[in-house]
């Protein structure tokens, strides 16, 4: 993975057809997505329950871009190795889910995967400045984690702006997860985000047989975000 700050669109397969993941992934990649986002939920750290390492291993052969795995689980350390072995390119864990977050990030990097740090909407940036040498990505949650289709929390825009200033010229992505649409994408891009996770905004209305809808939705989000970056 070569680092750049160009806008990247990462569809969340939480909104895809669960019975047809392989084709869904191949379709969104053919329609221009940059990363494939996998939301892992444990029914404990967050209310919902979704995927485990076997699912990640099963879809890995279908992913030609980047498998971006977001672990909304607690405890997280015992499963880092399993998700790495399943083929994760990026493993993102929550600050709130690990009492020894520095050690957890080290464990991710030791597997060869990129390390991501996610922050819930109610979590501030105070701890992040001490972890910037350990992360390749910071994910700002713009909804409370656990369910797709929630409304964007606008108070997080200032957090994105502050994080971008903290990062400076370090090669760290800022990822946004939650409520991303063609309307909210410009707001987060202008503030400094470069990876946009979107679920329902990409998958709703489309299918593997109506792939052009996926493509239209991906382009709409990308163009809106990119225009805001140029304007800024």
XYZ file of N, CA and C in Angstrom:
696
model
N 0.837 -1.196 0.000
C 0.000 0.000 0.000
C 0.874 1.248 0.000
N 0.803 2.001 -1.071
C 1.521 3.269 -1.136
C 0.651 4.364 -0.527
N 1.267 5.229 0.274
C 0.504 6.259 0.962
C 0.282 7.469 0.064
N -0.946 7.956 0.048
C -1.253 9.257 -0.550
C -2.527 9.777 0.104
N -2.772 11.066 -0.061
C -3.937 11.686 0.573
C -5.103 11.896 -0.393
N -5.059 11.258 -1.548
C -6.212 11.317 -2.443
C -7.422 10.670 -1.771
N -8.599 11.148 -2.111
C -9.830 10.596 -1.534
C -9.987 9.129 -1.920
N -10.259 8.308 -0.918
C -10.482 6.881 -1.126
C -11.884 6.523 -0.632
N -12.591 5.752 -1.421
C -13.930 5.314 -1.062
C -13.866 3.849 -0.645
N -14.370 3.581 0.568
C -14.292 2.232 1.143
C -15.695 1.745 1.479
N -16.367 1.085 0.543
C -17.711 0.575 0.829
C -17.697 -0.447 1.969
N -18.651 -0.303 2.880
C -18.791 -1.261 3.976
C -19.679 -2.412 3.530
N -19.146 -3.621 3.566
C -19.927 -4.771 3.123
C -21.025 -5.142 4.112
N -21.107 -4.422 5.223
C -22.229 -4.606 6.130
C -23.551 -4.296 5.432
N -23.483 -3.482 4.363
C -24.686 -3.124 3.611
C -24.842 -3.934 2.326
N -23.930 -4.867 2.086
C -23.990 -5.687 0.873
C -24.914 -6.889 1.076
N -25.101 -7.655 0.016
C -25.890 -8.882 0.059
C -25.047 -9.980 0.711
N -25.404 -10.367 1.932
C -24.599 -11.326 2.683
C -24.480 -12.674 1.959
N -25.452 -13.003 1.152
C -25.434 -14.294 0.469
C -24.575 -14.275 -0.785
N -24.016 -13.115 -1.100
C -23.311 -12.982 -2.379
C -22.073 -12.101 -2.239
N -21.347 -12.253 -1.138
C -20.239 -11.351 -0.848
C -19.178 -11.322 -1.948
N -18.816 -12.482 -2.457
C -17.767 -12.519 -3.475
C -18.098 -11.653 -4.675
N -19.282 -11.829 -5.221
C -19.712 -11.047 -6.385
C -19.890 -9.573 -6.033
N -20.419 -9.315 -4.838
C -20.599 -7.929 -4.414
C -19.258 -7.202 -4.378
N -18.261 -7.841 -3.805
C -16.933 -7.234 -3.706
C -16.332 -7.014 -5.097
N -16.422 -8.028 -5.941
C -15.880 -7.881 -7.295
C -16.589 -6.747 -8.042
N -17.885 -6.588 -7.772
C -18.660 -5.552 -8.460
C -18.273 -4.155 -7.993
N -18.165 -3.942 -6.671
C -17.812 -2.598 -6.204
C -16.389 -2.232 -6.610
N -15.494 -3.218 -6.665
C -14.136 -2.915 -7.139
C -14.149 -2.551 -8.620
N -14.926 -3.275 -9.404
C -15.029 -2.961 -10.831
C -15.640 -1.585 -11.051
N -16.465 -1.151 -10.099
C -17.120 0.151 -10.204
C -16.305 1.283 -9.589
N -15.088 0.974 -9.143
C -14.167 2.046 -8.790
C -13.883 2.291 -7.332
N -14.311 1.405 -6.428
C -13.969 1.639 -5.022
C -12.464 1.418 -4.823
N -11.951 1.973 -3.737
C -10.511 1.908 -3.466
C -10.159 0.858 -2.423
N -10.978 0.755 -1.402
C -10.789 -0.218 -0.336
C -12.110 -0.957 -0.121
N -12.039 -2.116 0.538
C -13.233 -2.845 0.970
C -13.221 -2.870 2.494
N -14.278 -2.320 3.095
C -14.343 -2.147 4.547
C -15.168 -3.265 5.163
N -14.605 -3.930 6.172
C -15.268 -5.050 6.837
C -15.506 -4.679 8.305
N -16.767 -4.524 8.666
C -17.142 -4.155 10.029
C -17.352 -5.407 10.872
N -16.453 -5.617 11.821
C -16.515 -6.789 12.696
C -17.088 -6.356 14.039
N -18.228 -6.930 14.419
C -18.911 -6.572 15.665
C -19.152 -7.823 16.492
N -19.049 -7.655 17.812
C -19.034 -8.836 18.682
C -20.269 -9.022 19.548
N -21.256 -8.117 19.476
C -22.407 -8.231 20.352
C -22.096 -7.918 21.803
N -20.898 -7.382 22.048
C -20.468 -7.068 23.415
C -19.973 -5.626 23.487
N -18.918 -5.319 22.748
C -18.443 -3.936 22.677
C -19.474 -3.061 21.970
N -20.135 -3.643 20.993
C -21.257 -2.983 20.300
C -22.441 -3.954 20.293
N -23.660 -3.450 20.117
C -24.837 -4.334 20.248
C -24.971 -5.383 19.157
N -24.478 -5.105 17.973
C -24.690 -6.005 16.847
C -23.635 -7.104 16.812
N -23.887 -8.138 16.008
C -22.970 -9.264 15.847
C -22.829 -9.535 14.356
N -21.589 -9.517 13.851
C -21.431 -9.675 12.403
C -20.450 -10.785 12.040
N -19.203 -10.431 11.720
C -18.297 -11.358 11.045
C -17.101 -11.744 11.921
N -16.475 -12.859 11.554
C -15.261 -13.299 12.225
C -14.149 -13.565 11.235
N -13.002 -14.064 11.702
C -11.880 -14.341 10.814
C -12.206 -15.292 9.657
N -13.031 -16.332 9.842
C -13.320 -17.204 8.702
C -13.982 -16.471 7.542
N -14.868 -15.542 7.840
C -15.497 -14.759 6.764
C -14.454 -13.912 6.050
N -13.572 -13.288 6.806
C -12.511 -12.479 6.191
C -11.627 -13.342 5.286
N -11.280 -14.529 5.758
C -10.469 -15.429 4.938
C -11.209 -15.852 3.679
N -12.524 -16.038 3.777
C -13.319 -16.477 2.628
C -13.418 -15.400 1.559
N -13.520 -14.135 1.975
C -13.660 -13.067 0.982
C -12.325 -12.526 0.492
N -11.245 -12.847 1.189
C -9.940 -12.303 0.819
C -9.578 -12.557 -0.650
N -9.813 -13.748 -1.213
C -9.447 -13.972 -2.616
C -10.215 -13.089 -3.598
N -11.350 -12.550 -3.169
C -12.153 -11.703 -4.053
C -11.714 -10.244 -4.013
N -10.883 -9.885 -3.041
C -10.486 -8.489 -2.853
C -9.144 -8.245 -3.528
N -9.142 -7.389 -4.522
C -7.913 -7.046 -5.235
C -7.339 -5.714 -4.773
N -8.134 -4.953 -4.025
C -7.680 -3.643 -3.551
C -7.105 -3.793 -2.143
N -7.785 -3.259 -1.153
C -7.319 -3.271 0.239
C -8.429 -3.800 1.126
N -8.116 -4.802 1.968
C -9.095 -5.271 2.947
C -8.873 -4.511 4.254
N -9.827 -3.640 4.532
C -9.783 -2.706 5.652
C -10.717 -3.244 6.731
N -10.151 -3.841 7.780
C -10.945 -4.549 8.779
C -11.048 -3.717 10.049
N -12.265 -3.420 10.437
C -12.564 -2.568 11.595
C -13.111 -3.442 12.709
N -12.310 -3.638 13.759
C -12.685 -4.516 14.858
C -13.407 -3.735 15.943
N -14.714 -3.917 16.023
C -15.512 -3.352 17.115
C -15.759 -4.475 18.100
N -14.671 -4.900 18.743
C -14.716 -6.050 19.645
C -13.894 -5.758 20.900
N -14.251 -6.464 21.957
C -13.549 -6.315 23.232
C -13.651 -7.625 24.012
N -12.496 -8.206 24.442
C -11.125 -7.757 24.231
C -10.672 -7.989 22.791
N -9.699 -7.228 22.369
C -9.282 -7.286 20.975
C -7.987 -8.071 20.774
N -7.080 -8.016 21.749
C -5.753 -8.604 21.562
C -5.772 -10.087 21.164
N -6.641 -10.914 21.758
C -6.595 -12.343 21.424
C -6.935 -12.663 19.970
N -7.567 -11.735 19.250
C -8.010 -12.032 17.889
C -7.213 -11.302 16.809
N -6.254 -10.492 17.206
C -5.472 -9.747 16.210
C -4.779 -10.693 15.238
N -4.139 -11.714 15.740
C -3.394 -12.638 14.886
C -4.325 -13.356 13.909
N -5.496 -13.749 14.381
C -6.434 -14.474 13.516
C -6.906 -13.597 12.360
N -7.194 -12.333 12.635
C -7.633 -11.450 11.555
C -6.479 -11.118 10.608
N -5.275 -11.056 11.123
C -4.121 -10.853 10.251
C -3.924 -12.057 9.332
N -4.019 -13.258 9.897
C -3.856 -14.468 9.095
C -4.972 -14.612 8.059
N -6.117 -14.010 8.334
C -7.240 -14.052 7.382
C -7.025 -13.111 6.203
N -5.954 -12.314 6.240
C -5.603 -11.496 5.083
C -5.865 -10.015 5.204
N -6.112 -9.528 6.415
C -6.374 -8.102 6.596
C -5.155 -7.267 6.215
N -5.365 -6.263 5.387
C -4.293 -5.310 5.091
C -4.183 -4.262 6.181
N -5.332 -3.832 6.702
C -5.404 -2.862 7.791
C -6.291 -3.459 8.881
N -5.835 -3.378 10.117
C -6.650 -3.790 11.258
C -6.808 -2.581 12.161
N -8.045 -2.144 12.313
C -8.343 -0.980 13.141
C -9.044 -1.426 14.410
N -8.547 -0.930 15.545
C -9.127 -1.270 16.840
C -9.558 0.010 17.542
N -10.442 -0.136 18.523
C -10.964 1.029 19.227
C -10.119 1.379 20.437
N -9.879 2.682 20.577
C -9.194 3.161 21.781
C -9.937 2.694 23.032
N -11.253 2.682 22.960
C -12.071 2.361 24.114
C -12.064 0.868 24.460
N -11.563 0.035 23.558
C -11.647 -1.418 23.743
C -10.371 -2.042 24.285
N -9.321 -1.263 24.420
C -8.058 -1.831 24.886
C -7.466 -0.984 26.007
N -7.258 -1.571 27.176
C -6.632 -0.816 28.270
C -5.152 -0.561 28.033
N -4.552 -1.346 27.140
C -3.128 -1.200 26.831
C -2.995 -0.979 25.325
N -3.470 0.167 24.879
C -3.634 0.404 23.451
C -2.307 0.407 22.710
N -1.247 0.902 23.329
C 0.059 0.913 22.665
C 0.501 -0.509 22.358
N 0.338 -1.399 23.326
C 0.705 -2.810 23.134
C -0.148 -3.442 22.031
N -1.435 -3.098 22.007
C -2.329 -3.667 20.990
C -1.926 -3.224 19.594
N -1.579 -1.955 19.444
C -1.138 -1.450 18.140
C 0.183 -2.103 17.724
N 1.077 -2.297 18.681
C 2.326 -3.009 18.390
C 2.039 -4.418 17.878
N 1.058 -5.078 18.511
C 0.720 -6.448 18.116
C 0.214 -6.488 16.683
N -0.563 -5.497 16.287
C -1.045 -5.453 14.905
C 0.115 -5.297 13.945
N 0.976 -4.344 14.210
C 2.109 -4.108 13.302
C 3.048 -5.304 13.249
N 3.140 -6.038 14.340
C 4.017 -7.217 14.360
C 3.541 -8.284 13.390
N 2.252 -8.283 13.051
C 1.730 -9.258 12.090
C 2.034 -8.870 10.641
N 2.455 -7.625 10.437
C 2.682 -7.124 9.083
C 1.528 -6.300 8.545
N 0.415 -6.265 9.280
C -0.721 -5.442 8.866
C -0.491 -3.990 9.270
N -1.196 -3.068 8.620
C -1.212 -1.674 9.027
C -2.109 -1.540 10.255
N -1.768 -0.612 11.135
C -2.500 -0.453 12.389
C -3.381 0.782 12.344
N -4.651 0.589 12.664
C -5.593 1.693 12.730
C -6.137 1.857 14.139
N -6.454 3.115 14.489
C -7.008 3.438 15.790
C -8.339 4.145 15.576
N -9.416 3.602 16.132
C -10.753 4.190 15.984
C -11.167 4.885 17.272
N -11.896 6.006 17.097
C -12.378 6.784 18.231
C -13.889 6.954 18.124
N -14.607 6.607 19.187
C -16.041 6.842 19.241
C -16.332 8.343 19.285
N -17.561 8.739 18.965
C -17.876 10.172 18.959
C -17.607 10.873 20.282
N -17.759 10.163 21.392
C -17.547 10.785 22.697
C -16.116 10.755 23.189
N -15.200 10.208 22.393
C -13.795 10.098 22.781
C -12.999 11.239 22.179
N -12.205 11.911 23.023
C -11.399 13.034 22.556
C -10.069 12.602 21.969
N -9.254 13.591 21.617
C -7.979 13.346 20.947
C -6.788 13.350 21.894
N -7.011 13.496 23.194
C -5.900 13.653 24.129
C -4.891 12.508 24.043
N -5.400 11.273 23.943
C -4.485 10.123 23.913
C -3.797 9.936 22.572
N -4.387 10.460 21.518
C -3.902 10.148 20.173
C -2.490 10.672 19.939
N -2.197 11.840 20.488
C -0.878 12.439 20.209
C 0.267 11.560 20.703
N -0.007 10.694 21.686
C 1.027 9.798 22.197
C 1.097 8.486 21.416
N 0.228 8.335 20.425
C 0.164 7.092 19.668
C 0.442 7.284 18.181
N 0.736 8.510 17.771
C 0.882 8.783 16.343
C 2.036 8.023 15.703
N 3.034 7.644 16.495
C 4.151 6.871 15.928
C 3.805 5.400 15.783
N 2.591 5.019 16.242
C 2.193 3.614 16.220
C 1.074 3.324 15.234
N 0.546 4.354 14.563
C -0.639 4.138 13.739
C -0.387 4.527 12.284
N -1.103 3.850 11.411
C -1.104 4.166 9.981
C -2.419 4.826 9.576
N -3.407 4.765 10.472
C -4.752 5.280 10.179
C -5.435 5.617 11.494
N -6.175 6.724 11.494
C -7.068 7.037 12.605
C -8.476 7.131 12.031
N -9.380 6.364 12.613
C -10.769 6.329 12.168
C -11.629 7.132 13.131
N -12.220 8.198 12.631
C -13.152 8.998 13.423
C -14.561 8.480 13.168
N -15.186 7.979 14.205
C -16.560 7.502 14.094
C -17.499 8.708 14.105
N -18.272 8.837 13.054
C -19.231 9.935 12.970
C -20.661 9.448 13.224
N -20.758 8.227 13.722
C -21.962 7.694 14.367
C -21.460 6.859 15.540
N -22.357 6.496 16.439
C -21.968 5.555 17.480
C -21.914 4.154 16.872
N -20.832 3.408 17.104
C -20.648 2.139 16.401
C -21.679 1.093 16.793
N -21.978 0.223 15.828
C -22.863 -0.901 16.130
C -23.928 -1.177 15.101
N -24.317 -0.163 14.334
C -25.374 -0.352 13.347
C -25.090 0.502 12.119
N -25.518 0.026 10.959
C -25.448 0.823 9.749
C -26.643 1.751 9.642
N -26.541 2.723 8.751
C -27.683 3.571 8.434
C -27.993 4.667 9.424
N -27.055 4.981 10.335
C -27.301 6.032 11.314
C -27.005 7.417 10.730
N -27.510 8.450 11.424
C -27.290 9.811 10.971
C -25.930 10.329 11.417
N -25.332 11.097 10.556
C -24.022 11.709 10.769
C -24.049 12.663 11.965
N -23.012 12.571 12.823
C -22.890 13.450 13.989
C -21.957 14.611 13.633
N -22.515 15.784 13.452
C -21.756 16.926 12.921
C -20.690 17.446 13.871
N -20.805 17.166 15.151
C -19.796 17.658 16.091
C -18.415 17.061 15.834
N -18.363 15.981 15.066
C -17.072 15.329 14.816
C -16.226 16.058 13.773
N -16.800 16.989 13.053
C -16.042 17.688 12.007
C -14.870 18.446 12.614
N -15.109 19.107 13.734
C -14.021 19.842 14.381
C -12.951 18.884 14.898
N -13.365 17.691 15.348
C -12.384 16.688 15.781
C -11.486 16.282 14.613
N -12.081 16.119 13.436
C -11.293 15.774 12.237
C -10.275 16.871 11.950
N -10.727 18.108 12.031
C -9.837 19.240 11.748
C -8.666 19.275 12.736
N -8.960 19.063 14.001
C -7.908 19.054 15.023
C -6.946 17.891 14.804
N -7.482 16.728 14.451
C -6.631 15.563 14.196
C -5.708 15.815 13.013
N -6.250 16.413 11.963
C -5.422 16.696 10.780
C -4.244 17.596 11.138
N -4.487 18.569 12.004
C -3.415 19.452 12.452
C -2.376 18.692 13.273
N -2.825 17.777 14.125
C -1.916 16.975 14.940
C -1.024 16.086 14.084
N -1.608 15.518 13.038
C -0.866 14.583 12.185
C 0.243 15.279 11.411
N -0.021 16.497 10.965
C 0.994 17.216 10.192
C 1.347 16.472 8.925
N 2.654 16.262 8.705
C 3.089 15.598 7.470
C 3.333 14.100 7.664
N 2.907 13.550 8.779
C 3.059 12.105 8.988
C 2.181 11.336 7.995
N 2.619 10.169 7.552
C 1.824 9.372 6.600
C 0.734 8.572 7.298
N -0.273 9.281 7.783
C -1.374 8.660 8.523
C -2.685 9.044 7.843
N -3.464 8.035 7.480
C -4.782 8.294 6.897
C -5.771 8.722 7.979
N -6.708 9.585 7.591
C -7.864 9.881 8.435
C -9.082 9.280 7.748
N -9.660 8.309 8.422
C -10.820 7.597 7.890
C -12.072 8.046 8.630
N -13.170 8.166 7.893
C -14.457 8.540 8.474
C -15.423 7.382 8.286
N -16.075 7.004 9.379
C -17.000 5.869 9.348
C -18.302 6.284 10.009
N -19.380 6.380 9.198
C -20.692 6.650 9.749
C -21.400 7.814 9.088
N -22.501 7.527 8.445
C -23.316 8.590 7.883
C -22.703 9.309 6.699
N -21.756 8.679 6.024
C -21.110 9.331 4.874
C -22.028 9.237 3.657
N -22.312 10.388 3.070
C -23.101 10.501 1.845
C -22.449 11.559 0.972
N -23.012 11.811 -0.193
C -22.477 12.872 -1.039
C -22.686 14.244 -0.403
N -23.598 14.333 0.584
C -23.816 15.596 1.290
C -22.808 15.794 2.422
N -22.477 14.735 3.157
C -21.545 14.876 4.282
C -20.086 14.693 3.870
N -19.840 14.012 2.758
C -18.462 13.778 2.309
C -17.658 15.072 2.150
N -18.224 16.143 1.560
C -17.441 17.381 1.435
C -17.052 17.973 2.788
N -17.903 17.803 3.792
C -17.629 18.376 5.110
C -16.403 17.727 5.741
N -16.323 16.402 5.654
C -15.203 15.699 6.282
C -13.939 15.815 5.441
N -14.080 15.852 4.128
C -12.907 15.993 3.255
C -12.260 17.350 3.438
N -13.069 18.386 3.518
C -12.536 19.733 3.717
C -11.809 19.835 5.052
N -12.288 19.075 6.057
C -11.666 19.100 7.380
C -10.368 18.297 7.430
N -10.138 17.433 6.434
C -8.866 16.720 6.379
C -8.937 15.222 6.213
N -10.134 14.643 6.080
C -10.252 13.185 5.914
C -9.906 12.771 4.492
N -9.380 11.551 4.346
C -9.060 11.068 3.000
C -9.604 9.684 2.707
N -10.122 8.964 3.714
C -10.745 7.652 3.489
C -12.179 7.725 3.996
N -13.131 7.473 3.097
C -14.538 7.606 3.441
C -15.223 6.240 3.358
N -15.698 5.771 4.505
C -16.445 4.517 4.571
C -17.916 4.831 4.365
N -18.555 4.115 3.468
C -19.984 4.310 3.223
C -20.629 2.957 2.978
N -21.786 2.759 3.583
C -22.512 1.502 3.408
C -23.765 1.695 2.597
N -24.829 2.121 3.258
C -26.108 2.274 2.568
C -26.035 3.295 1.447
N -25.195 4.319 1.580
C -25.089 5.351 0.538
C -24.527 4.794 -0.758
N -23.845 3.655 -0.687
C -23.321 3.014 -1.898
C -24.199 1.857 -2.346
N -24.631 1.014 -1.429
C -25.308 -0.222 -1.807
C -26.811 -0.072 -2.041
N -27.444 0.912 -1.399
C -28.891 1.029 -1.546
C -29.296 1.291 -2.998
N -30.231 0.489 -3.478
C -30.751 0.674 -4.832
C -30.022 -0.100 -5.893
N -28.857 -0.640 -5.556
C -28.073 -1.367 -6.548
C -27.971 -2.847 -6.235
N -27.285 -3.564 -7.111
C -27.041 -4.994 -6.930
C -25.958 -5.391 -7.918
N -25.539 -6.643 -7.856
C -24.536 -7.088 -8.829
C -25.106 -7.047 -10.242
N -26.434 -7.089 -10.351
C -27.069 -7.008 -11.659
C -27.389 -5.568 -12.062
N -27.261 -4.659 -11.122
C -27.431 -3.230 -11.403
C -26.211 -2.486 -10.878
N -25.061 -2.915 -11.395
C -23.785 -2.427 -10.890
C -23.577 -0.944 -11.148
N -24.228 -0.416 -12.195
C -24.037 0.991 -12.512
C -24.512 1.892 -11.375
N -25.460 1.420 -10.562
C -25.922 2.216 -9.415
C -24.812 2.312 -8.375
N -24.113 1.212 -8.122
C -22.960 1.261 -7.223
C -21.938 2.272 -7.744
N -21.662 2.183 -9.030
C -20.669 3.079 -9.626
C -21.084 4.533 -9.506
N -22.345 4.799 -9.763
C -22.849 6.171 -9.651
C -22.696 6.688 -8.222
N -23.031 5.852 -7.246
C -22.947 6.264 -5.849
C -21.506 6.490 -5.407
N -20.608 5.621 -5.838
C -19.191 5.790 -5.512
C -18.663 7.090 -6.107
N -18.971 7.324 -7.377
C -18.489 8.544 -8.035
C -19.068 9.800 -7.395
N -20.346 9.747 -7.004
C -20.980 10.924 -6.402
C -20.282 11.318 -5.101
N -19.970 10.333 -4.277
C -19.281 10.618 -3.008
C -17.868 11.116 -3.271
N -17.161 10.455 -4.185
C -15.783 10.849 -4.481
C -15.724 12.274 -5.051
N -16.599 12.556 -5.994
C -16.563 13.872 -6.642
C -16.923 14.982 -5.669
N -17.897 14.731 -4.803
C -18.270 15.725 -3.811
C -17.118 16.004 -2.849
N -16.473 14.930 -2.396
C -15.350 15.092 -1.460
C -14.161 15.758 -2.136
N -13.834 15.330 -3.347
C -12.681 15.881 -4.053
C -12.869 17.358 -4.360
N -14.089 17.753 -4.708
C -14.365 19.159 -4.983
C -14.131 20.016 -3.742
N -14.491 19.469 -2.575
C -14.279 20.213 -1.334
C -12.797 20.372 -1.040
N -11.999 19.336 -1.364
C -10.553 19.424 -1.157
C -9.940 20.494 -2.047
N -10.388 20.573 -3.299
C -9.869 21.580 -4.224
C -10.241 22.976 -3.744
N -11.495 23.119 -3.285
C -11.973 24.414 -2.816
C -11.203 24.873 -1.574
N -10.835 23.888 -0.737
C -10.112 24.223 0.494
C -8.697 24.657 0.190
